[in-house]
Coordinates of C-alpha atoms and ligand atoms in Angstrom, one line a residue:
M194 CA 20.2 -25.8 27.0
S195 CA 20.2 -27.9 24.0
L196 CA 22.8 -27.7 21.1
E197 CA 20.6 -26.7 18.6
P198 CA 17.9 -24.5 20.6
T199 CA 14.6 -23.9 18.5
V200 CA 14.5 -20.2 18.9
L201 CA 12.0 -17.4 17.9
A202 CA 13.6 -14.3 16.4
F203 CA 12.9 -10.8 15.9
E204 CA 14.5 -8.1 13.9
T205 CA 12.9 -4.6 13.1
S206 CA 15.9 -2.4 13.3
C207 CA 15.1 -0.5 10.4
D208 CA 12.4 -0.8 7.6
E209 CA 11.8 -4.9 7.6
T210 CA 9.5 -6.3 10.2
A211 CA 11.0 -9.7 10.2
V212 CA 10.4 -12.6 12.0
A213 CA 12.0 -16.1 11.8
V214 CA 11.9 -19.5 13.5
V215 CA 15.6 -21.3 13.8
R216 CA 16.7 -24.6 15.0
G217 CA 20.6 -23.9 15.7
T218 CA 21.6 -23.3 12.1
Q219 CA 18.6 -24.7 10.2
V220 CA 15.8 -22.1 9.1
L221 CA 12.2 -23.5 10.0
S222 CA 10.7 -20.2 8.8
N223 CA 11.8 -16.7 7.8
V224 CA 8.9 -14.1 7.1
L225 CA 9.2 -10.4 6.3
A226 CA 6.6 -7.7 5.6
S227 CA 8.8 -5.0 3.7
Q228 CA 8.0 -1.1 4.0
V229 CA 9.9 -0.4 1.1
D230 CA 7.0 0.9 -0.8
L231 CA 5.9 3.2 2.3
H232 CA 9.5 4.7 1.9
A233 CA 9.8 4.8 -1.7
R234 CA 8.4 7.9 -2.3
F235 CA 10.4 9.7 0.3
G236 CA 13.6 8.4 -1.1
G237 CA 14.5 6.9 2.5
V238 CA 13.3 5.3 5.6
V239 CA 11.1 7.9 7.7
P240 CA 11.8 6.6 11.5
E241 CA 8.3 7.4 12.8
V242 CA 6.4 5.5 9.7
A243 CA 8.7 3.0 10.0
A244 CA 8.1 2.2 14.2
R245 CA 4.8 2.4 13.1
A246 CA 4.4 -0.2 10.4
H247 CA 6.2 -2.5 12.4
V248 CA 3.8 -2.4 15.2
E249 CA 0.8 -3.3 12.8
S250 CA 2.3 -6.2 11.2
I251 CA 4.6 -7.7 14.2
R252 CA 2.0 -9.9 15.7
A253 CA 0.5 -11.2 12.5
L254 CA 3.9 -12.0 11.2
T255 CA 4.8 -13.8 14.5
H256 CA 1.8 -15.9 14.1
R257 CA 2.8 -16.9 10.2
A258 CA 6.5 -17.6 11.4
L259 CA 5.3 -20.2 14.1
Q260 CA 2.7 -21.5 11.9
E261 CA 5.4 -22.0 8.9
A262 CA 7.9 -23.5 11.0
A263 CA 4.8 -25.8 12.1
I264 CA 6.2 -25.0 15.8
H265 CA 4.0 -24.5 18.9
P266 CA 5.2 -21.6 21.3
A267 CA 5.3 -24.6 23.7
N268 CA 8.1 -26.1 21.8
L269 CA 10.2 -23.1 21.7
D270 CA 13.7 -22.9 23.4
G271 CA 14.0 -19.3 23.6
V272 CA 13.7 -16.0 22.1
A273 CA 16.0 -13.4 20.2
A274 CA 15.7 -10.1 19.1
T275 CA 17.8 -7.3 17.7
Q276 CA 18.9 -4.9 20.3
G277 CA 21.0 -2.4 18.0
P278 CA 22.2 -0.6 16.1
G279 CA 19.3 0.9 14.6
L280 CA 16.4 3.1 14.8
I281 CA 15.5 3.3 18.0
G282 CA 11.6 3.4 17.6
S283 CA 12.1 0.5 15.2
L284 CA 14.1 -1.7 17.5
L285 CA 12.1 -0.7 20.6
V286 CA 8.8 -2.6 18.8
G287 CA 10.8 -5.7 18.2
F288 CA 12.9 -5.9 21.5
A289 CA 10.0 -5.3 23.7
F290 CA 7.6 -7.5 21.7
A291 CA 10.3 -10.5 22.2
K292 CA 10.8 -9.8 25.7
S293 CA 7.0 -9.6 26.5
T294 CA 6.9 -12.8 24.4
A295 CA 9.9 -14.6 26.3
W296 CA 8.5 -13.4 29.6
A297 CA 5.2 -14.8 29.4
R298 CA 6.4 -18.0 28.6
Q299 CA 9.2 -17.8 30.9
L300 CA 11.7 -18.7 28.1
P301 CA 15.4 -17.2 28.0
F302 CA 15.8 -14.4 26.1
V303 CA 18.8 -13.0 24.3
G304 CA 19.4 -9.7 22.8
V305 CA 21.7 -9.7 19.4
D306 CA 23.6 -7.5 17.8
H307 CA 22.3 -6.8 14.4
M308 CA 25.8 -6.9 12.6
E309 CA 26.9 -10.0 14.9
G310 CA 23.5 -11.3 12.9
H311 CA 25.0 -10.5 9.3
L312 CA 28.1 -12.0 10.6
M313 CA 26.5 -15.3 11.9
A314 CA 24.0 -15.6 8.8
P315 CA 26.8 -17.4 6.5
R316 CA 26.0 -20.5 8.7
L317 CA 22.3 -20.8 7.6
D318 CA 23.9 -21.7 4.3
D319 CA 26.8 -23.4 5.5
A320 CA 26.5 -24.9 8.8
A321 CA 30.4 -25.7 8.9
F322 CA 31.3 -22.1 8.9
E323 CA 33.4 -21.3 11.9
P324 CA 36.2 -18.9 12.6
P325 CA 38.5 -17.9 12.2
A326 CA 37.7 -15.8 9.3
V327 CA 37.6 -12.2 7.7
V328 CA 34.1 -10.7 7.2
L329 CA 33.2 -8.2 5.1
L330 CA 29.6 -6.4 6.5
A331 CA 28.4 -4.1 4.1
S332 CA 25.1 -2.9 4.6
G333 CA 22.8 0.4 4.0
G334 CA 24.3 2.0 7.3
H335 CA 27.6 -0.2 8.0
S336 CA 30.8 -1.1 6.1
Q337 CA 33.2 -3.0 8.3
I338 CA 35.7 -5.5 7.8
V339 CA 36.0 -7.9 10.9
H340 CA 38.7 -10.2 11.9
V341 CA 36.7 -13.1 13.6
R342 CA 39.0 -14.6 15.9
S343 CA 36.2 -16.9 17.5
W344 CA 32.5 -16.2 18.1
G345 CA 32.1 -13.3 20.3
D346 CA 35.8 -12.1 19.8
Y347 CA 35.9 -9.6 16.8
E348 CA 38.2 -6.9 16.1
V349 CA 37.1 -4.5 13.2
L350 CA 40.0 -4.1 11.0
G351 CA 38.8 -1.5 9.0
Q352 CA 35.5 0.7 8.5
T353 CA 34.3 3.4 6.1
I354 CA 35.3 6.9 7.3
D355 CA 32.2 8.5 5.6
D356 CA 29.4 6.7 3.9
A357 CA 28.3 2.8 4.4
A358 CA 28.5 1.1 0.8
G359 CA 24.8 0.2 0.4
E360 CA 24.5 4.4 1.2
A361 CA 26.5 5.1 -1.4
F362 CA 24.6 2.9 -3.7
D363 CA 21.6 4.5 -2.3
K364 CA 22.8 8.1 -2.8
L365 CA 24.5 7.5 -6.3
A366 CA 20.9 5.6 -7.8
R367 CA 18.9 8.5 -6.7
F368 CA 21.2 11.1 -8.6
M369 CA 21.3 8.7 -11.4
G370 CA 17.5 9.1 -11.5
L371 CA 17.0 5.5 -10.3
G372 CA 14.4 4.1 -7.7
Y373 CA 15.0 3.2 -3.8
P374 CA 16.4 1.3 -2.8
G375 CA 19.4 2.0 -5.2
G376 CA 21.5 -1.0 -4.7
P377 CA 19.4 -3.4 -6.0
E378 CA 18.7 -1.0 -9.0
I379 CA 22.2 -0.1 -9.9
D380 CA 22.8 -4.0 -9.8
R381 CA 20.1 -4.3 -12.4
H382 CA 20.9 -1.6 -14.6
A383 CA 24.4 -2.5 -14.5
E384 CA 24.1 -6.4 -16.0
D385 CA 24.2 -5.0 -19.5
G386 CA 26.5 -2.3 -18.8
D387 CA 30.4 -2.0 -19.8
P388 CA 32.2 -1.4 -16.2
T389 CA 34.9 -0.2 -17.8
T390 CA 33.3 2.8 -19.6
V391 CA 34.2 5.2 -16.6
D392 CA 37.1 4.7 -14.4
F393 CA 35.9 6.2 -11.4
P394 CA 38.1 6.6 -8.5
R395 CA 39.1 3.8 -5.6
A396 CA 39.8 5.7 -2.8
L397 CA 42.2 5.6 0.4
K398 CA 44.6 3.8 -1.3
D399 CA 47.3 4.1 1.6
R400 CA 45.0 2.6 4.1
P401 CA 44.8 -0.8 4.0
F402 CA 41.6 -1.6 5.5
D403 CA 39.3 1.2 5.8
L404 CA 36.8 2.6 3.0
S405 CA 35.5 5.8 1.7
F406 CA 32.8 6.8 -0.7
S407 CA 32.2 10.5 -0.4
G408 CA 35.0 10.9 -3.3
L409 CA 33.4 8.7 -5.6
K410 CA 30.2 10.0 -5.1
T411 CA 31.6 13.9 -6.1
S412 CA 33.2 12.1 -8.9
V413 CA 30.2 10.5 -10.0
V414 CA 28.0 13.6 -9.4
T415 CA 30.6 16.1 -11.6
F416 CA 31.2 13.3 -14.5
I417 CA 27.6 13.4 -15.3
E418 CA 26.7 17.1 -14.9
K419 CA 29.9 17.8 -17.4
A420 CA 28.8 14.8 -19.5
Q421 CA 25.2 15.8 -19.7
E422 CA 26.3 19.5 -20.5
S423 CA 28.7 18.5 -23.3
G424 CA 26.3 15.9 -24.6
T425 CA 28.5 12.8 -24.3
L426 CA 26.8 11.1 -21.8
P427 CA 27.4 7.1 -21.6
A428 CA 24.2 4.8 -21.8
L429 CA 23.0 4.3 -18.3
A430 CA 23.9 0.9 -18.2
D431 CA 27.5 1.6 -18.5
V432 CA 27.6 4.3 -16.1
A433 CA 25.4 2.1 -13.6
A434 CA 28.2 -0.5 -14.2
S435 CA 31.2 1.6 -14.0
V436 CA 30.1 3.1 -10.6
Q437 CA 29.2 -0.5 -9.1
E438 CA 32.9 -1.3 -10.2
A439 CA 34.1 1.5 -8.3
I440 CA 32.5 0.6 -5.0
V441 CA 33.0 -3.5 -5.5
D442 CA 36.7 -3.3 -6.1
S443 CA 37.3 -1.0 -3.0
L444 CA 35.2 -3.7 -0.8
I445 CA 37.0 -6.4 -2.4
E446 CA 40.8 -5.1 -2.2
K447 CA 40.2 -3.9 1.2
T448 CA 38.7 -7.7 2.1
M449 CA 41.8 -9.2 0.5
N450 CA 44.3 -6.8 2.3
A451 CA 42.7 -8.3 5.5
V452 CA 43.3 -11.7 4.6
E453 CA 46.7 -11.1 4.0
H454 CA 47.4 -9.6 6.8
T455 CA 45.5 -11.9 9.2
G456 CA 46.7 -15.2 7.2
V457 CA 43.0 -16.5 7.7
E458 CA 42.0 -19.0 5.0
R459 CA 38.5 -18.2 5.0
V460 CA 36.4 -15.1 4.0
A461 CA 32.6 -14.4 4.8
G462 CA 30.2 -11.6 4.0
G463 CA 27.0 -10.5 5.1
G464 CA 24.8 -7.2 4.8
G465 CA 22.5 -6.1 2.1
V466 CA 25.3 -5.3 -0.5
L467 CA 26.7 -8.9 -0.1
A468 CA 23.5 -9.5 -2.5
N469 CA 25.2 -7.5 -5.2
T470 CA 25.7 -9.8 -8.4
R471 CA 29.0 -8.5 -9.0
L472 CA 30.4 -8.3 -5.7
R473 CA 29.6 -11.9 -5.5
L474 CA 31.4 -13.0 -8.4
K475 CA 34.4 -11.0 -8.3
L476 CA 34.8 -11.8 -4.4
T477 CA 34.4 -15.3 -5.4
A478 CA 37.3 -14.9 -8.0
A479 CA 39.3 -13.2 -5.6
C480 CA 39.0 -15.9 -3.1
N481 CA 39.7 -18.6 -5.5
A482 CA 42.9 -17.2 -6.6
K483 CA 44.1 -16.6 -3.3
G484 CA 43.3 -20.1 -2.5
V485 CA 40.9 -19.1 0.5
G486 CA 37.7 -20.7 1.3
L487 CA 34.4 -18.2 1.1
S488 CA 31.1 -18.3 2.3
I489 CA 28.3 -15.8 1.6
P490 CA 24.4 -16.9 2.2
D491 CA 21.8 -16.6 -0.2
P492 CA 21.2 -12.9 -1.3
I493 CA 18.1 -13.2 0.7
L494 CA 19.8 -14.0 4.0
C495 CA 22.2 -11.4 3.3
T496 CA 19.6 -8.4 3.2
D497 CA 17.7 -7.9 7.0
N498 CA 16.0 -10.9 7.9
G499 CA 15.1 -12.5 11.1
A500 CA 16.7 -16.0 10.3
M501 CA 20.1 -14.3 11.1
I502 CA 19.1 -12.7 14.7
G503 CA 17.8 -16.4 15.3
V504 CA 21.3 -18.3 14.0
A505 CA 22.9 -15.9 16.7
G506 CA 20.5 -16.0 19.1
A507 CA 20.8 -19.9 19.3
H508 CA 24.4 -19.7 19.6
W509 CA 24.5 -18.1 22.3
L510 CA 21.7 -19.5 23.8
S511 CA 23.5 -22.9 23.7
E512 CA 26.4 -21.5 25.5
G513 CA 24.0 -20.1 28.5
Q514 CA 24.3 -16.7 27.5
Y515 CA 21.2 -14.9 28.3
T516 CA 20.2 -10.8 28.1
S517 CA 18.7 -9.6 31.2
W518 CA 15.0 -8.4 31.4
A519 CA 16.2 -5.0 32.5
A520 CA 18.1 -4.4 29.2
N521 CA 16.9 -2.3 26.5
A522 CA 17.5 -1.5 22.6
E523 CA 20.8 0.2 22.0
P524 CA 20.8 2.3 18.9
G525 CA 24.5 2.6 19.1
M526 CA 25.3 -0.8 20.0
R527 CA 28.7 -1.5 18.2
L528 CA 30.8 -4.8 17.2
G529 CA 33.6 -5.9 19.2
Ligands
KG4_37 O1 21.8 -4.8 5.4 P1 20.5 -4.4 4.8 O2 19.3 -5.0 4.3 O3 19.9 -3.4 5.7 C1 20.8 -2.3 6.4 O4 21.2 -3.1 7.7 O5 21.1 -1.7 6.4 O6 21.4 -3.4 3.8 C2 20.7 -2.4 3.1 C3 21.4 -2.1 2.0 C4 21.0 -0.6 1.3 O7 21.8 0.3 1.1 C5 20.8 -1.4 -0.3 O8 20.7 -0.6 -1.5 C6 21.7 -2.5 -0.6 O9 22.0 -2.7 1.0 N1 21.4 -3.3 -1.4 C7 22.5 -3.8 -2.7 C8 21.8 -4.6 -3.0 N2 20.5 -5.5 -2.3 C9 20.4 -4.5 -1.2 N3 23.5 -2.9 -2.8 C10 24.1 -3.5 -4.2 N4 23.3 -4.5 -4.8 C11 22.4 -5.4 -4.3 N5 21.8 -6.1 -5.0
ZN38 ZN1 21.4 -5.2 7.9

């Protein structure tokens, strides 16, 4: 296997059908069919609807990915797909389609942990990004602070004990009457807001690496209800900025605690929440102040995409690690 294999990669763990062609750490194509409009009226992802939509778009999307990359299937070195974690119906579509494609072409196949995809995505913008590092993974389903000793050697130092950071953004946005998904909505509304307007709580001060957002949720709901009653509700932009600040500060504090604890000289980030403007700005400042490097990919590579599965797949294929044809999708897959 070449050191920089050309890999066709699939990501269908949730509500985006995503296909990419990656050569080593280089993105040759990265296409996506978003289902956001399908799920928006339900205020969240409907698993059955998601699985059906993946089935409908995956074949045409695969053609587009190969066409945009100008790669004939005969020139592929392998196929990769998200194996888990995620919604079983959604995962099965991409995993089975990818395995069949690999089988038909007699290509090596590798199943990738979705979170390892987020964790390796910084390599797509920074090929030199290598462990050891502390990686902040924050998405709609997960929030983890991971000590990456080497590729494949992951110690999850801390994680959320209740909601994931993205879930907190989504739930709070919904309560504030904003659209779905909530993260980008709060990000946008917070742009003109003052983050010091309301001092919402930063939880779990006594646990250095763990996160919790349920207390924040209660606090925001109580604040808004009381302020509405008394007619003292601040502007939406100011509330959005204050909510965002509380989530961002917690994520950064716990990440920097992990840097201090491990002594690593590099921080990286992945997952949809790392697309957040304020988080990117404040994490950059925190890393600069500490004198450690920071690798966060372009926002488009932070949210779910096929290229992150491709870069992880290419890594494992170049190491000669393949997944058995008998393997199946694993909705409960865990890092480490
Ligand atoms: O990684 P991702 O695309 O899918 C999962 O694996 O869950 O993450 C989606 C999450 C959603 O909760 C969404 O609200 C959040 O990432 N998100 C953001 C932003 N963009 C996406 N949160 C805050 N600010 C953003 N700009
Ligand atoms: Zn994700």
